[in-house]
PDB file of C-alpha atoms in Angstrom:
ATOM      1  CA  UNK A  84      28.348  -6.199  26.731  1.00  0.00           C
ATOM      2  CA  UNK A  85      26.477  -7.486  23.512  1.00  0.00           C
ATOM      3  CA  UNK A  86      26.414  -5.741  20.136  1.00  0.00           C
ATOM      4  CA  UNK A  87      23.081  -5.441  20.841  1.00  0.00           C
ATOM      5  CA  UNK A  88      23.400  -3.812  24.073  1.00  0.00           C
ATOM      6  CA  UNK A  89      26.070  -1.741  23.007  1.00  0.00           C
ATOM      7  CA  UNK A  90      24.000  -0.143  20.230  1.00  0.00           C
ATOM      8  CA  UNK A  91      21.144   0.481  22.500  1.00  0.00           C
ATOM      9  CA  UNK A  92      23.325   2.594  24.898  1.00  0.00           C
ATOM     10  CA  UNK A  93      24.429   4.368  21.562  1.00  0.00           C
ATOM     11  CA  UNK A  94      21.002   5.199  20.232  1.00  0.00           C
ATOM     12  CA  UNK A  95      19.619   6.136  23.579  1.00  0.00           C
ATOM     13  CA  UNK A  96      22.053   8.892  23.628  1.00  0.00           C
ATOM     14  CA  UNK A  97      20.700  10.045  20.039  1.00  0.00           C
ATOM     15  CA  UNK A  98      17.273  10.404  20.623  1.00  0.00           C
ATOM     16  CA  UNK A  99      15.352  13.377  18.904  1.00  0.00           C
ATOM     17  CA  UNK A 100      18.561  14.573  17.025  1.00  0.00           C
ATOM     18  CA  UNK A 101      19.081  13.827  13.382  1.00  0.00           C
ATOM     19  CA  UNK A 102      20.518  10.994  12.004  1.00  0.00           C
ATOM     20  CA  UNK A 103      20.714  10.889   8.461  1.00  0.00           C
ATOM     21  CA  UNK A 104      19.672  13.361   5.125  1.00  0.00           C
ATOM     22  CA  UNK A 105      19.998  11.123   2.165  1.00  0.00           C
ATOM     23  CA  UNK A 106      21.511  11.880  -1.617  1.00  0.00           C
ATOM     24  CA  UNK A 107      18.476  13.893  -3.898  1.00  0.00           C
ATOM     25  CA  UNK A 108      16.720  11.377  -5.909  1.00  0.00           C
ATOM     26  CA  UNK A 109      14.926  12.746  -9.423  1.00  0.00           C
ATOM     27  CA  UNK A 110      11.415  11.875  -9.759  1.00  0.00           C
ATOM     28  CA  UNK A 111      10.999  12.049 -13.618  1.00  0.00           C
ATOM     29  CA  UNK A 112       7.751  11.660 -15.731  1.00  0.00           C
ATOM     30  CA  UNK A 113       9.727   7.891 -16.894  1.00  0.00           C
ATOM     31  CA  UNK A 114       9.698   6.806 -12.827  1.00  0.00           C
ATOM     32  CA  UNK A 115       6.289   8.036 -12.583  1.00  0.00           C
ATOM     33  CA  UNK A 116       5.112   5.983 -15.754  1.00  0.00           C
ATOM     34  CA  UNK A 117       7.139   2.840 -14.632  1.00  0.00           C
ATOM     35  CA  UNK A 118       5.761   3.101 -11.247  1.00  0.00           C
ATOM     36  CA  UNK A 119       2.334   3.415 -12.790  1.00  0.00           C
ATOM     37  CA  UNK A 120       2.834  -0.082 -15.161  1.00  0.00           C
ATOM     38  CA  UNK A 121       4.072  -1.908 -12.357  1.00  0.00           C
ATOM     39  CA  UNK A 122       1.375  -1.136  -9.127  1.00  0.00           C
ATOM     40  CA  UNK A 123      -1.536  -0.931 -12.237  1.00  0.00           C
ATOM     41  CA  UNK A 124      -2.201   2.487 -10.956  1.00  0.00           C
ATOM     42  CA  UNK A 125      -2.415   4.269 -14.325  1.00  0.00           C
ATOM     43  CA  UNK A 126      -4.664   7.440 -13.026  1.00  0.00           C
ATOM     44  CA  UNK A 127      -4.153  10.472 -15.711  1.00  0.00           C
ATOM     45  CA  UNK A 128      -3.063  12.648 -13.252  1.00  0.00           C
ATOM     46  CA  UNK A 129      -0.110  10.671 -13.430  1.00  0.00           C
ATOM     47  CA  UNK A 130       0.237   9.908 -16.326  1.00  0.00           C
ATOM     48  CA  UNK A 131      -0.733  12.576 -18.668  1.00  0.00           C
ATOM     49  CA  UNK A 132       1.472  15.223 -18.757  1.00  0.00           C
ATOM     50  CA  UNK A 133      -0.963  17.244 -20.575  1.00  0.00           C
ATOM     51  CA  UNK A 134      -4.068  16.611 -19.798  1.00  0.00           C
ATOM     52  CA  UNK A 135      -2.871  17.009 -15.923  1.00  0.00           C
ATOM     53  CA  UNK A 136      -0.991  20.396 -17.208  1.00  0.00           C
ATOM     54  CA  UNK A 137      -4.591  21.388 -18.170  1.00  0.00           C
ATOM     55  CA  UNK A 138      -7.211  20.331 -15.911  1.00  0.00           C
ATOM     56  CA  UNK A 139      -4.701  20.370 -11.973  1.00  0.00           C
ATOM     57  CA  UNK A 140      -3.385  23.114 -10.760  1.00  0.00           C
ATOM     58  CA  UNK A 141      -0.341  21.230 -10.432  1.00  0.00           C
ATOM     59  CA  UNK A 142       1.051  22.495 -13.440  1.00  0.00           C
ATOM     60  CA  UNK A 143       1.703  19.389 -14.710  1.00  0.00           C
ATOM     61  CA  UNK A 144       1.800  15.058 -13.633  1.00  0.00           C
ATOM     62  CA  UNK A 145       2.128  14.376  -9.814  1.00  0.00           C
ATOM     63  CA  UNK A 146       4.092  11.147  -8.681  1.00  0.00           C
ATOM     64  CA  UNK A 147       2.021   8.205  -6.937  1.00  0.00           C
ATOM     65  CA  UNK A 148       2.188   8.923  -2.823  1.00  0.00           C
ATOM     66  CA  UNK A 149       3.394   5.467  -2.808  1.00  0.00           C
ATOM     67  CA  UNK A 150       6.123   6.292  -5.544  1.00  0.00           C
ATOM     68  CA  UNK A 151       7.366   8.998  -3.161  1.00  0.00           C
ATOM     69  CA  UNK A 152       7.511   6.633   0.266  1.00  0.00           C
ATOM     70  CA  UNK A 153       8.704   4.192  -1.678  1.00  0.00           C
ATOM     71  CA  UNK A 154      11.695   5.722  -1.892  1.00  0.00           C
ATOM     72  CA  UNK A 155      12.280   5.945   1.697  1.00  0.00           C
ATOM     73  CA  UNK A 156      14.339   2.430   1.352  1.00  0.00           C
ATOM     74  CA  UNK A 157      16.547   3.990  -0.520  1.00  0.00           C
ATOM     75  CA  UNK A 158      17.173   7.225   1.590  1.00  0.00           C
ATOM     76  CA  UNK A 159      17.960   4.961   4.360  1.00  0.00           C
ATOM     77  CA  UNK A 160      20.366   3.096   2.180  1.00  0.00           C
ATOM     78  CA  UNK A 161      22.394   6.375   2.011  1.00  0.00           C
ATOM     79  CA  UNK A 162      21.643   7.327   6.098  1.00  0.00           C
ATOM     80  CA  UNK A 163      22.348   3.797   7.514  1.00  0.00           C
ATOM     81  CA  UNK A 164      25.189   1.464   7.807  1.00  0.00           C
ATOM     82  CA  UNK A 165      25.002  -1.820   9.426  1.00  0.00           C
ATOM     83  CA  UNK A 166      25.722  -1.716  13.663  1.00  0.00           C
ATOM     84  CA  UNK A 167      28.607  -3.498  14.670  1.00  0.00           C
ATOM     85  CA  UNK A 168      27.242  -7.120  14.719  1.00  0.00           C
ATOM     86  CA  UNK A 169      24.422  -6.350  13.144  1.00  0.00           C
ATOM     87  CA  UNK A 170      23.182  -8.927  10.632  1.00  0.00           C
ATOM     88  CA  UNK A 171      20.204  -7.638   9.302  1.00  0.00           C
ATOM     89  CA  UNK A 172      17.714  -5.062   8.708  1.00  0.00           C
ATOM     90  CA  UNK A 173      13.680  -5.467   8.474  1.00  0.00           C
ATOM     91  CA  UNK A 174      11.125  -3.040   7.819  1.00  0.00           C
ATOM     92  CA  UNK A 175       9.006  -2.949  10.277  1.00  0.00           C
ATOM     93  CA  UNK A 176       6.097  -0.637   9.064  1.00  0.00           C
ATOM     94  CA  UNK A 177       4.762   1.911  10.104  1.00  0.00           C
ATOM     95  CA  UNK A 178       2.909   4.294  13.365  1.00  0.00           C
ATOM     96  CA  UNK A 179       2.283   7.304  10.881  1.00  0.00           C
ATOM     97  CA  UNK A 180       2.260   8.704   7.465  1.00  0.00           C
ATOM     98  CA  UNK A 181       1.046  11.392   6.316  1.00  0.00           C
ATOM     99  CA  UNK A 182       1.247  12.960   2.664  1.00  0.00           C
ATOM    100  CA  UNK A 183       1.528  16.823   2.688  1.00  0.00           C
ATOM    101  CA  UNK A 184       2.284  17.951  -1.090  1.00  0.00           C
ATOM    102  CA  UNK A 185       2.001  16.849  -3.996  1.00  0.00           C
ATOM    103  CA  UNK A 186       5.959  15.729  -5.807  1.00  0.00           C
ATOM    104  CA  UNK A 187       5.251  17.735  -9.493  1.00  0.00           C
ATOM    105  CA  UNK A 188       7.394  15.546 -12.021  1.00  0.00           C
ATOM    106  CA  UNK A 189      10.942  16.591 -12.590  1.00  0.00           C
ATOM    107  CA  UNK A 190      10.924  17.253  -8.669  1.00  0.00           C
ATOM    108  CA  UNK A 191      14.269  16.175  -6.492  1.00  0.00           C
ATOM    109  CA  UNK A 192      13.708  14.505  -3.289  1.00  0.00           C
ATOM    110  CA  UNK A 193      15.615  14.042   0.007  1.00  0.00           C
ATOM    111  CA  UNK A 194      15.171  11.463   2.991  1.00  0.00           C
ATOM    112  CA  UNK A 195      15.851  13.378   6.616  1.00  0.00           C
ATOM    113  CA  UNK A 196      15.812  10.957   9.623  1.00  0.00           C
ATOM    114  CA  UNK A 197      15.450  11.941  13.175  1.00  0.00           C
ATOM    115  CA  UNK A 198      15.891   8.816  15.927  1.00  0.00           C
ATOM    116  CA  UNK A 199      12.598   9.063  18.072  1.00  0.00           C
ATOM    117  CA  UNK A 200      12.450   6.039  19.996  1.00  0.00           C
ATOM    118  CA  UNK A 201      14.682   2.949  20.476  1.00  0.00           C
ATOM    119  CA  UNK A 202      14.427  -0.500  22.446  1.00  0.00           C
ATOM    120  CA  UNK A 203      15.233  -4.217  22.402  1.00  0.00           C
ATOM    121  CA  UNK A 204      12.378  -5.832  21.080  1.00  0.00           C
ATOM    122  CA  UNK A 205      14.697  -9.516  21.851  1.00  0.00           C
ATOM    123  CA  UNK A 206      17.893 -10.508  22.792  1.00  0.00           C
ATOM    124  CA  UNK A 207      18.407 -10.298  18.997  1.00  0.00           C
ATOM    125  CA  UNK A 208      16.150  -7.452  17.951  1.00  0.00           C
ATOM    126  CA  UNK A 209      16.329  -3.278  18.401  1.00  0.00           C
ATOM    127  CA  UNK A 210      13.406  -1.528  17.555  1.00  0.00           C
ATOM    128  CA  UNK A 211      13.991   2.233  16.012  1.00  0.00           C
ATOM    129  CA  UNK A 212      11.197   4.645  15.201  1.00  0.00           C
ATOM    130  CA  UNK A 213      12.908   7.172  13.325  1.00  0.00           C
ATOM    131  CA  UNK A 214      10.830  10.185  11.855  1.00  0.00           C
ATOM    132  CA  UNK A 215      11.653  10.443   7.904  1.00  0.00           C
ATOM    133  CA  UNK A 216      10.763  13.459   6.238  1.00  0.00           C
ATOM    134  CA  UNK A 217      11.206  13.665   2.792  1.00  0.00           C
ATOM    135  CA  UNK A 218      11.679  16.854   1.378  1.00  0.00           C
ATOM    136  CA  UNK A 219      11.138  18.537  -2.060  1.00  0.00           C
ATOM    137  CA  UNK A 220      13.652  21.002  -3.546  1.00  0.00           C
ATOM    138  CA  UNK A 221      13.256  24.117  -3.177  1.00  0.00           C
ATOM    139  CA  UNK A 222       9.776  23.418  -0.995  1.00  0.00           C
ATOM    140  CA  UNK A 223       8.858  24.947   2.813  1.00  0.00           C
ATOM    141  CA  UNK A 224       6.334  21.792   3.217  1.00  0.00           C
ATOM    142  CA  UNK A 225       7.498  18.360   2.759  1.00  0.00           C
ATOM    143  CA  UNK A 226       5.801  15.513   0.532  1.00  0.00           C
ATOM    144  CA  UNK A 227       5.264  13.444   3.184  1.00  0.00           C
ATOM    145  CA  UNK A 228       6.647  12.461   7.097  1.00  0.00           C
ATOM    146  CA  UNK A 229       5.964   9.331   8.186  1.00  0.00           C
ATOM    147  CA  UNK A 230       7.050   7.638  11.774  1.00  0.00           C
ATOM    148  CA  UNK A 231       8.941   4.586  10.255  1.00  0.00           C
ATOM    149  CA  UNK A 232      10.066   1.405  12.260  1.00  0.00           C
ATOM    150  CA  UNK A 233      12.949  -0.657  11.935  1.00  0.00           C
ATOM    151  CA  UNK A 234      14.456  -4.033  13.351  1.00  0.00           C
ATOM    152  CA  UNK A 235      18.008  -4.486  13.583  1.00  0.00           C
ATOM    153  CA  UNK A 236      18.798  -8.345  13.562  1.00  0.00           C
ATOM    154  CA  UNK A 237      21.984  -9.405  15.476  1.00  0.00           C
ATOM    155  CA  UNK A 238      24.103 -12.244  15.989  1.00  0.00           C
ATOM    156  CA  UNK A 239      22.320 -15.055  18.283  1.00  0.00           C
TER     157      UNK A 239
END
């Protein structure tokens, strides 16, 4: 049987149960501004601690929806380890995504992955969907879920 193959059966076994809760990240007011510099998206609700403390009813600066799913990579870093012969791993985009609260600044965040659907896309390729919620501290409703696809790359 092929690594491939082999991690199929696995997965297929795994479906709709949870695979992974990362490490709590800190999303600061300095990762919001850096975030800001480097995507150009310097909106003063972001940016302006004050000026967001006074006119939102956030209380404060919210992190860029694309500063919070951009940390899903790293989530998965702590959730994942390579498959036996697996050589790679691609990001493969993805079906859904929806953002559900706002992250204040000085929030902590947490990946939670739940397999949904797996197949061999190739002879080299398995497809996973997993579901990724990330989570705020201390929050009932998430910052976002999205349904996030993923190629694993084996040996030819």
């Amino acid at each position: 049987m092929s690594a491939l193959q082999a991690a199929l059966e696995d997965a297929q076994t795994r479906i709709d149960t949870e695979v992974g809760v990362s490490n709590w990240i800190l999303v600061d007011q300095p990762m919001i501004d850096q975030f800001a510099t480097v995507t150009h998206d310097e909106q003063w609700i972001h940016i302006d601690p004050d000026r967001a403390a006074a006119e939102t009813p956030f209380g404060g600066t919210i992190a860029h929806g694309f500063l919070t799913l951009s940390l899903a990579s790293r989530f998965a870093y702590d959730c994942f380890a390579m498959l036996p012969g697996q050589t790679m791993g691609i990001n493969y985009g993805m079906n859904k995504l929806r953002f559900l609260k706002p992250v204040v600044a000085g929030s902590r965040l947490r990946g939670r992955f739940t397999l949904k659907r797996v197949s061999a896309k190739s002879a080299t390729q398995l497809l996973r969907e997993n579901r990724l919620t990330i989570e705020i501290e201390g929050e009932e409703t998430p910052a976002l879920i999205a349904d996030w696809l993923g190629l694993a790359v084996f040996e030819d």
